Coordinates of C-alpha atoms in Angstrom, one line a residue:
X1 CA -67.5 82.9 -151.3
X2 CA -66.4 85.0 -154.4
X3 CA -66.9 88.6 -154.4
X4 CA -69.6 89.7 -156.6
X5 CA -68.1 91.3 -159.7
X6 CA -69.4 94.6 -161.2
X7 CA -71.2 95.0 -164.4
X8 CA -68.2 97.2 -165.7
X9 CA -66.1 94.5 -165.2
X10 CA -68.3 91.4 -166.4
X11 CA -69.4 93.5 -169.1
X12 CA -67.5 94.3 -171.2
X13 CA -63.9 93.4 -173.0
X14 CA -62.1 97.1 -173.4
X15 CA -64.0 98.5 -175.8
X16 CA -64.9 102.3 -175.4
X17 CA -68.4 102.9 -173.6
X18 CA -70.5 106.0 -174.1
X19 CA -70.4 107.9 -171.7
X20 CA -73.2 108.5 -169.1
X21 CA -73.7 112.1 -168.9
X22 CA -77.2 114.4 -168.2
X23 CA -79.7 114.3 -171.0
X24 CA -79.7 118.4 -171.6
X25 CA -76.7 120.6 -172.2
X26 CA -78.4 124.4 -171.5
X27 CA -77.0 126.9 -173.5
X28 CA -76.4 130.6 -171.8
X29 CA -74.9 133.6 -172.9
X30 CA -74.9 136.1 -170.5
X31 CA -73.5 136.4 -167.1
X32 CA -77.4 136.7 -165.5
X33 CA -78.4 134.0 -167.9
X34 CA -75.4 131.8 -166.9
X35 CA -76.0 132.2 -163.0
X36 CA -79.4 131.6 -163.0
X37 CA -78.7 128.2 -165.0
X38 CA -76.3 127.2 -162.1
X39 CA -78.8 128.2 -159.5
X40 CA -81.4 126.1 -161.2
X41 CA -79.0 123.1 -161.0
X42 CA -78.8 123.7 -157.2
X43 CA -82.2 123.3 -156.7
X44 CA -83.1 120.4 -159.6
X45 CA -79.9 119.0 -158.8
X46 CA -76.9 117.9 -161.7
X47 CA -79.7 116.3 -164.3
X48 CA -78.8 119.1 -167.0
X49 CA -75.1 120.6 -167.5
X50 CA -74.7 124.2 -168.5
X51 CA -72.7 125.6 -171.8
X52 CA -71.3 129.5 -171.1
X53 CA -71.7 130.3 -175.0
X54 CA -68.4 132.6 -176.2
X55 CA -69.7 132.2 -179.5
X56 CA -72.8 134.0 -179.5
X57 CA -73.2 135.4 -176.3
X58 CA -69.4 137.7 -177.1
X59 CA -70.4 141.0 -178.5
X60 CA -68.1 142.4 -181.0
X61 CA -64.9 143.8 -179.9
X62 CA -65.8 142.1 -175.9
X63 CA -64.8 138.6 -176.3
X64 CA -61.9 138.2 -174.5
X65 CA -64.1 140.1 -171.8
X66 CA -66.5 137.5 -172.4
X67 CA -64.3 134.6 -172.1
X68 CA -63.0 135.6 -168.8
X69 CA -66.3 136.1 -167.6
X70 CA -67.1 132.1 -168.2
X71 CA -63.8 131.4 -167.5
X72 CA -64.1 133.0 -163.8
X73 CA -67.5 131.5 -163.1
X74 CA -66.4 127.5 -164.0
X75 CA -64.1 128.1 -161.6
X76 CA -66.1 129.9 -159.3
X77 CA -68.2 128.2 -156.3
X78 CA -71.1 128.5 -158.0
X79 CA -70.3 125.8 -160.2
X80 CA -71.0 123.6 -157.5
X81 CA -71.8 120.2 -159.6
X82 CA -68.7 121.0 -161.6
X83 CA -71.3 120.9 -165.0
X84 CA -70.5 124.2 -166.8
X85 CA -68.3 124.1 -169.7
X86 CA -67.5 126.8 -172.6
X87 CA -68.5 127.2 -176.1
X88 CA -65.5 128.6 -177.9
X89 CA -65.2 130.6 -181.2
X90 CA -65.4 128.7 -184.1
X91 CA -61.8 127.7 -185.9
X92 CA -61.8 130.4 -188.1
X93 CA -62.6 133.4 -185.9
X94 CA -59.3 135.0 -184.8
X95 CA -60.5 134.8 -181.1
X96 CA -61.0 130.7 -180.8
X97 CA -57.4 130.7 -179.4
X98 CA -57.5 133.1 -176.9
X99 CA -60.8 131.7 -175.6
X100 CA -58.8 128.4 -175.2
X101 CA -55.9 130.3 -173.8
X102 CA -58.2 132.3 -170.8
X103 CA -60.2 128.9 -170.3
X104 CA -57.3 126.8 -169.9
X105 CA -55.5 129.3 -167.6
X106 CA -58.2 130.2 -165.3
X107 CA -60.2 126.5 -165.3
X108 CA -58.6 124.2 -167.5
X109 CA -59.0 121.9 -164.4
X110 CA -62.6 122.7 -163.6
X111 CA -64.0 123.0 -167.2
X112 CA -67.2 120.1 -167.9
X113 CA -66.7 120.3 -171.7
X114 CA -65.5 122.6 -174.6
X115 CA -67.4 122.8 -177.5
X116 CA -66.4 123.6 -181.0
X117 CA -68.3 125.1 -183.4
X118 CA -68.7 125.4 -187.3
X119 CA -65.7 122.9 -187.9
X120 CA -65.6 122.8 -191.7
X121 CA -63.8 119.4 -192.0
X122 CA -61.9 116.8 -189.1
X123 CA -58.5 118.2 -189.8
X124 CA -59.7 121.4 -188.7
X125 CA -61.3 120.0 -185.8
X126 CA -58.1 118.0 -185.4
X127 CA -56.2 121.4 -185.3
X128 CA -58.5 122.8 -182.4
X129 CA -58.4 119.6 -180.1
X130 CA -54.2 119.1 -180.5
X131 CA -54.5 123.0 -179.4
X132 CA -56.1 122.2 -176.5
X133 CA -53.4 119.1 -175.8
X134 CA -50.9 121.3 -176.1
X135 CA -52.1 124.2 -173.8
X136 CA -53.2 121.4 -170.7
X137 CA -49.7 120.3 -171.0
X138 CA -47.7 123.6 -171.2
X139 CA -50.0 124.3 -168.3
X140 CA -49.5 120.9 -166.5
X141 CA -53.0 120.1 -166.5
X142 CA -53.0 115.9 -166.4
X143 CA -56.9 115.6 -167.1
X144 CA -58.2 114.6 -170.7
X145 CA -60.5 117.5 -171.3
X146 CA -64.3 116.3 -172.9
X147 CA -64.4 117.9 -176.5
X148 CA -67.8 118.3 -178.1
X149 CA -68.0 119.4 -181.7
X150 CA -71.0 120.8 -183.5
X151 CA -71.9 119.4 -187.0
X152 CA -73.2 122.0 -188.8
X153 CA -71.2 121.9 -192.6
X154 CA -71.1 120.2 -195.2
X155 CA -67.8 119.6 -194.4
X156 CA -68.5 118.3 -190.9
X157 CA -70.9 115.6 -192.4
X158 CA -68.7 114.4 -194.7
X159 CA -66.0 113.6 -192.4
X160 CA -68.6 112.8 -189.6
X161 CA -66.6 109.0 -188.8
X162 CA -63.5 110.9 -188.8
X163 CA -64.5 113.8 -186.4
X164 CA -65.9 111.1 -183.8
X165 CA -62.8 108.6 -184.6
X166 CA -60.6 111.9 -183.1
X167 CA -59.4 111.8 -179.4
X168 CA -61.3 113.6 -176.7
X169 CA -63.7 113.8 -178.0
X170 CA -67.3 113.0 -176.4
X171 CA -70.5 114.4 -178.0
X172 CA -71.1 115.4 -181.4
X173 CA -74.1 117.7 -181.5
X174 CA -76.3 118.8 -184.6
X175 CA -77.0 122.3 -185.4
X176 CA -80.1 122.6 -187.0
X177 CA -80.4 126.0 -188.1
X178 CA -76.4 126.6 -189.7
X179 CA -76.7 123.4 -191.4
X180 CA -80.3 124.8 -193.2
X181 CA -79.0 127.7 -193.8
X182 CA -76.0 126.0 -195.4
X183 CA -78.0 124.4 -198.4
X184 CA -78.6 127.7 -200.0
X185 CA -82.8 127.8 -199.6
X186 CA -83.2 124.0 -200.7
X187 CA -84.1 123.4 -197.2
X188 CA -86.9 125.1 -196.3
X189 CA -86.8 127.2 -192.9
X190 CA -90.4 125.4 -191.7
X191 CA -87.7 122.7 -191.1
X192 CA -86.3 124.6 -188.5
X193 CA -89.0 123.3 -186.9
X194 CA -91.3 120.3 -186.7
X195 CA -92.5 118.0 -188.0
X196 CA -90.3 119.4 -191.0
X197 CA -86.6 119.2 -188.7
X198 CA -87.8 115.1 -188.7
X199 CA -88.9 114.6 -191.5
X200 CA -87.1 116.4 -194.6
X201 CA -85.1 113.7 -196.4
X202 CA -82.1 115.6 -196.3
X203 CA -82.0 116.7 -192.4
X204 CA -82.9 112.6 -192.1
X205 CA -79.9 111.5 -193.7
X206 CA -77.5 114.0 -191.8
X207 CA -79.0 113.3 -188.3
X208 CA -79.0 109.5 -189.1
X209 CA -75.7 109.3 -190.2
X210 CA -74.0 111.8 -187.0
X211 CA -75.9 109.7 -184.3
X212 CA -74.3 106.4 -186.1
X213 CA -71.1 108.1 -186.4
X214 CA -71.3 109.1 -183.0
X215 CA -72.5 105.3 -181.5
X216 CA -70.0 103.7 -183.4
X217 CA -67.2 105.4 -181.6
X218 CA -68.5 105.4 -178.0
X219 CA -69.8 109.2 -178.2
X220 CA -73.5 110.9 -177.1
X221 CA -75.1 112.5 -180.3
X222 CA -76.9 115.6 -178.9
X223 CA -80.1 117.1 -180.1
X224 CA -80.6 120.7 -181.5
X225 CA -82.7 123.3 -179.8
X226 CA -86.3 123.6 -179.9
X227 CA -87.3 126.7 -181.2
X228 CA -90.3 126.7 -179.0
X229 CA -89.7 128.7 -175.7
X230 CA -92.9 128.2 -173.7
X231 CA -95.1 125.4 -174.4
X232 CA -93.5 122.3 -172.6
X233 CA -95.2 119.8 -174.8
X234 CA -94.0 120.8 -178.2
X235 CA -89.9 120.5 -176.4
X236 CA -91.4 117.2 -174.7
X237 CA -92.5 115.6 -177.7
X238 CA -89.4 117.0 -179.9
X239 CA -87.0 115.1 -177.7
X240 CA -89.3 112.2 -177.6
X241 CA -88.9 111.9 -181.2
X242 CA -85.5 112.7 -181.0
X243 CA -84.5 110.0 -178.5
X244 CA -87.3 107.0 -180.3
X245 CA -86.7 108.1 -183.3
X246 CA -83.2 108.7 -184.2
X247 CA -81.1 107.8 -181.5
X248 CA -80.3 110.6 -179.8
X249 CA -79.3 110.4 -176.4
X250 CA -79.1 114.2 -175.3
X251 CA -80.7 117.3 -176.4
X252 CA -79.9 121.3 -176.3
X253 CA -81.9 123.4 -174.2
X254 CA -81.8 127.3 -174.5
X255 CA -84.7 128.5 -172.1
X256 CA -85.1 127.4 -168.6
X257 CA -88.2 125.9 -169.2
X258 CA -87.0 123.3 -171.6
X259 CA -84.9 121.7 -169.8
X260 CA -87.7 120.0 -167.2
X261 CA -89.4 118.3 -170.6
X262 CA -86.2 117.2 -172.1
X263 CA -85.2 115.6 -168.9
X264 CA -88.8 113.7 -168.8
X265 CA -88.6 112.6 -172.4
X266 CA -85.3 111.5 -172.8
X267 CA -85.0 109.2 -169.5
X268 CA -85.9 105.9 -168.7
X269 CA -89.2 105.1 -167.6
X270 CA -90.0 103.9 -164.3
X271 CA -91.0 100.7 -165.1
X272 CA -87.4 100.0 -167.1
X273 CA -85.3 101.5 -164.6
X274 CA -87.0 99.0 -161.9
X275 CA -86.5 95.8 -164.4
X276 CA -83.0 97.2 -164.9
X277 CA -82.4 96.9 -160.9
X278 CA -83.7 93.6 -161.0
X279 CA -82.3 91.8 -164.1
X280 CA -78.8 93.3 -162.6
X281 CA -79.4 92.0 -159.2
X282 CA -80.5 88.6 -160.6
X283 CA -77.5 88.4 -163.1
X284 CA -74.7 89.1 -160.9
X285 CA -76.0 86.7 -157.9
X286 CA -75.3 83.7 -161.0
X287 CA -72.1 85.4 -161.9
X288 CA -73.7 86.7 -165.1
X289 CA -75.0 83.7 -166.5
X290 CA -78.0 83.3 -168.4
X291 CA -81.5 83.9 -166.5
X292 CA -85.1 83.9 -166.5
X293 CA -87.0 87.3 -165.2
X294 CA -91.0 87.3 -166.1
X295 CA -90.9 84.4 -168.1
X296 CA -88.3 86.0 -170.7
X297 CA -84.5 84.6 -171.2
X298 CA -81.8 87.2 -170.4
X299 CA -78.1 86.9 -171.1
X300 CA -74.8 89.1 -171.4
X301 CA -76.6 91.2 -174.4
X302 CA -79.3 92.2 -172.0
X303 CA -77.3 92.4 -169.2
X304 CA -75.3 95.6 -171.5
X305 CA -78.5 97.4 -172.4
X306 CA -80.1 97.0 -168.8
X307 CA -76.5 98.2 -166.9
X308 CA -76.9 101.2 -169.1
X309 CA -80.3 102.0 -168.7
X310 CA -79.7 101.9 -164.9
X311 CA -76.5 104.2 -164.9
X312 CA -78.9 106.9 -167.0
X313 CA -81.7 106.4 -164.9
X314 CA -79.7 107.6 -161.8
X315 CA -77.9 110.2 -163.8
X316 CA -81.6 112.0 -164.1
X317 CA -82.6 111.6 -160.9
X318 CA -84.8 108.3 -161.0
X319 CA -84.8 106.6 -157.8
X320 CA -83.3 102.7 -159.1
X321 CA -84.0 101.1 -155.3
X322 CA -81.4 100.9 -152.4
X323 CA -80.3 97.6 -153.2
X324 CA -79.7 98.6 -156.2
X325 CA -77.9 101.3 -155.1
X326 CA -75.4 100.3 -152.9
X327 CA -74.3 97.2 -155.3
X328 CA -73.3 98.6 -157.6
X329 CA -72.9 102.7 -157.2
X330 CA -72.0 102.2 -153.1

């Protein structure tokens, strides 16, 4: 009897896959603030990663200070799940290389992600990432290094497909609030908010067209920030209409308390994570042929949208059945 052969492998002909990584990326600036995200991790386990922010969280005159601070905890035990990555200064700050420069030489191997922010066009962006090359291979570090780049310009949507075409890169993420504050007042700021941030016809075009972008090139579009700090069901239904709505498959969290609702929202239900197990399980005993579960016809397409449902259905922490389990993650 064959061996059963595993959905990555009957799945798909080489092209690029999104990646499957948690649903929230939590923002911290500060040292305190960056610990107690870590410790948080321990005890809801790796369903969120964490972002040391250089870029805000520097005070003037301390950010190479800074930068070794978030350096020396992504390579510190604390970062037990291997989930904290840096924000860095944007390209044209004169301290975006030397935050590369500490990262790389203290946890260029450890390092989740580096973000980018405030890229004005892809060459730019280009610039920043062939910086990063360059340094892992000065330094001999072999790994390819997840870039995530903020949209958040003009410039950065109108070279959108060739920001997300570039290599390394992962995520693109929309900043809300720099990208309103770019159109000079004809944005109003109650669409910093809701319903205003989903609505507004010019915030709908720009979201629309990063998270296609982003898709289209085998990336995770991420979510801006809810400006909401402490009532769990305006961040909750914010990432619902996030995710439903446009697409996006991760969100920004900035407060502790955001990060349980974004989790809940953005997930697979129950219900489709158990009809993932099963249509999986079904599939791959006919060697991914065509099959019938509850009536309904499922095929290769299906097989695609279930294996990926499944793989983010584990990543936050959803129970997908033992079977399950050891077939295909065992």
């Amino acid at each position: 009897m064959s061996q059963p052969v595993h959905p990555d492998e009957a799945l798909y002909d080489g092209e690029r896959q999104s990646p499957i990584i948690p649903v929230v990326d939590h923002y911290a600036g500060a040292e305190k603030l960056i610990r107690k995200a870590l410790a948080l991790q321990e005890e809801l386990g790796p369903v969120f990663d964490v972002t040391g922010d250089c870029e805000d969280g520097a005070a003037a005159g301390e950010e190479e200070a800074h930068a070794r601070m978030v350096a020396g905890l992504i390579a510190s035990d604390a970062n037990r799940f291997g989930q904290l990555g840096m924000r860095v200064h944007p390209p044209h700050h004169p301290s975006w290389r030397a935050d590369i420069d500490i990262l790389l030489d203290r946890a260029g191997d450890r390092v989740a992600h580096i973000t980018v922010p405030k890229a004005t066009s892809a060459e730019e962006l280009g610039a920043v990432i062939d910086y990063i090359g360059e340094g892992c291979a000065r330094r001999g570090i072999a790994r390819t290094i997840p870039i995530h780049a903020l949209v958040e310009t003009h410039g950065a949507l109108a070279d959108v497909r060739q920001m997300a075409a570039l290599p390394w890169m992962r995520v693109l993420d929309f900043g809300l609030m720099d990208f309103i504050s770019a159109h000079d007042g004809a944005i109003p700021a109650s669409a910093m908010r809701s319903p205003g941030q989903f609505e507004h016809k010019l915030l709908v075009r720009a979201k629309t067209e990063m998270v296609a972008a982003a898709l289209a090139h085998g990336l995770v579009a991420a979510h801006n920030v809810c400006l909401d700090l402490k009532n769990p069901e305006v961040v909750h239904s914010d990432a619902t209409r996030a995710r439903m709505e446009y697409g996006f498959m991760r969100m920004w969290s900035i407060y502790p308390a955001q990060i349980l609702p974004i989790v809940e929202a953005m997930r697979p239900d129950y219900s489709e994570a158990e009809d993932a197990a099963a249509v999986l399980l079904a599939a791959q005993a006919v060697d991914w042929g065509p099959i019938q579960y509850k009536g309904e016809l499922y095929d290769r397409a299906s097989y695609r949208y279930y294996w990926k449902t499944l793989q983010r259905a584990r990543m936050s922490g959803i129970p997908i059945g033992a079977e399950a389990e050891q077939t295909f993650f065992g």
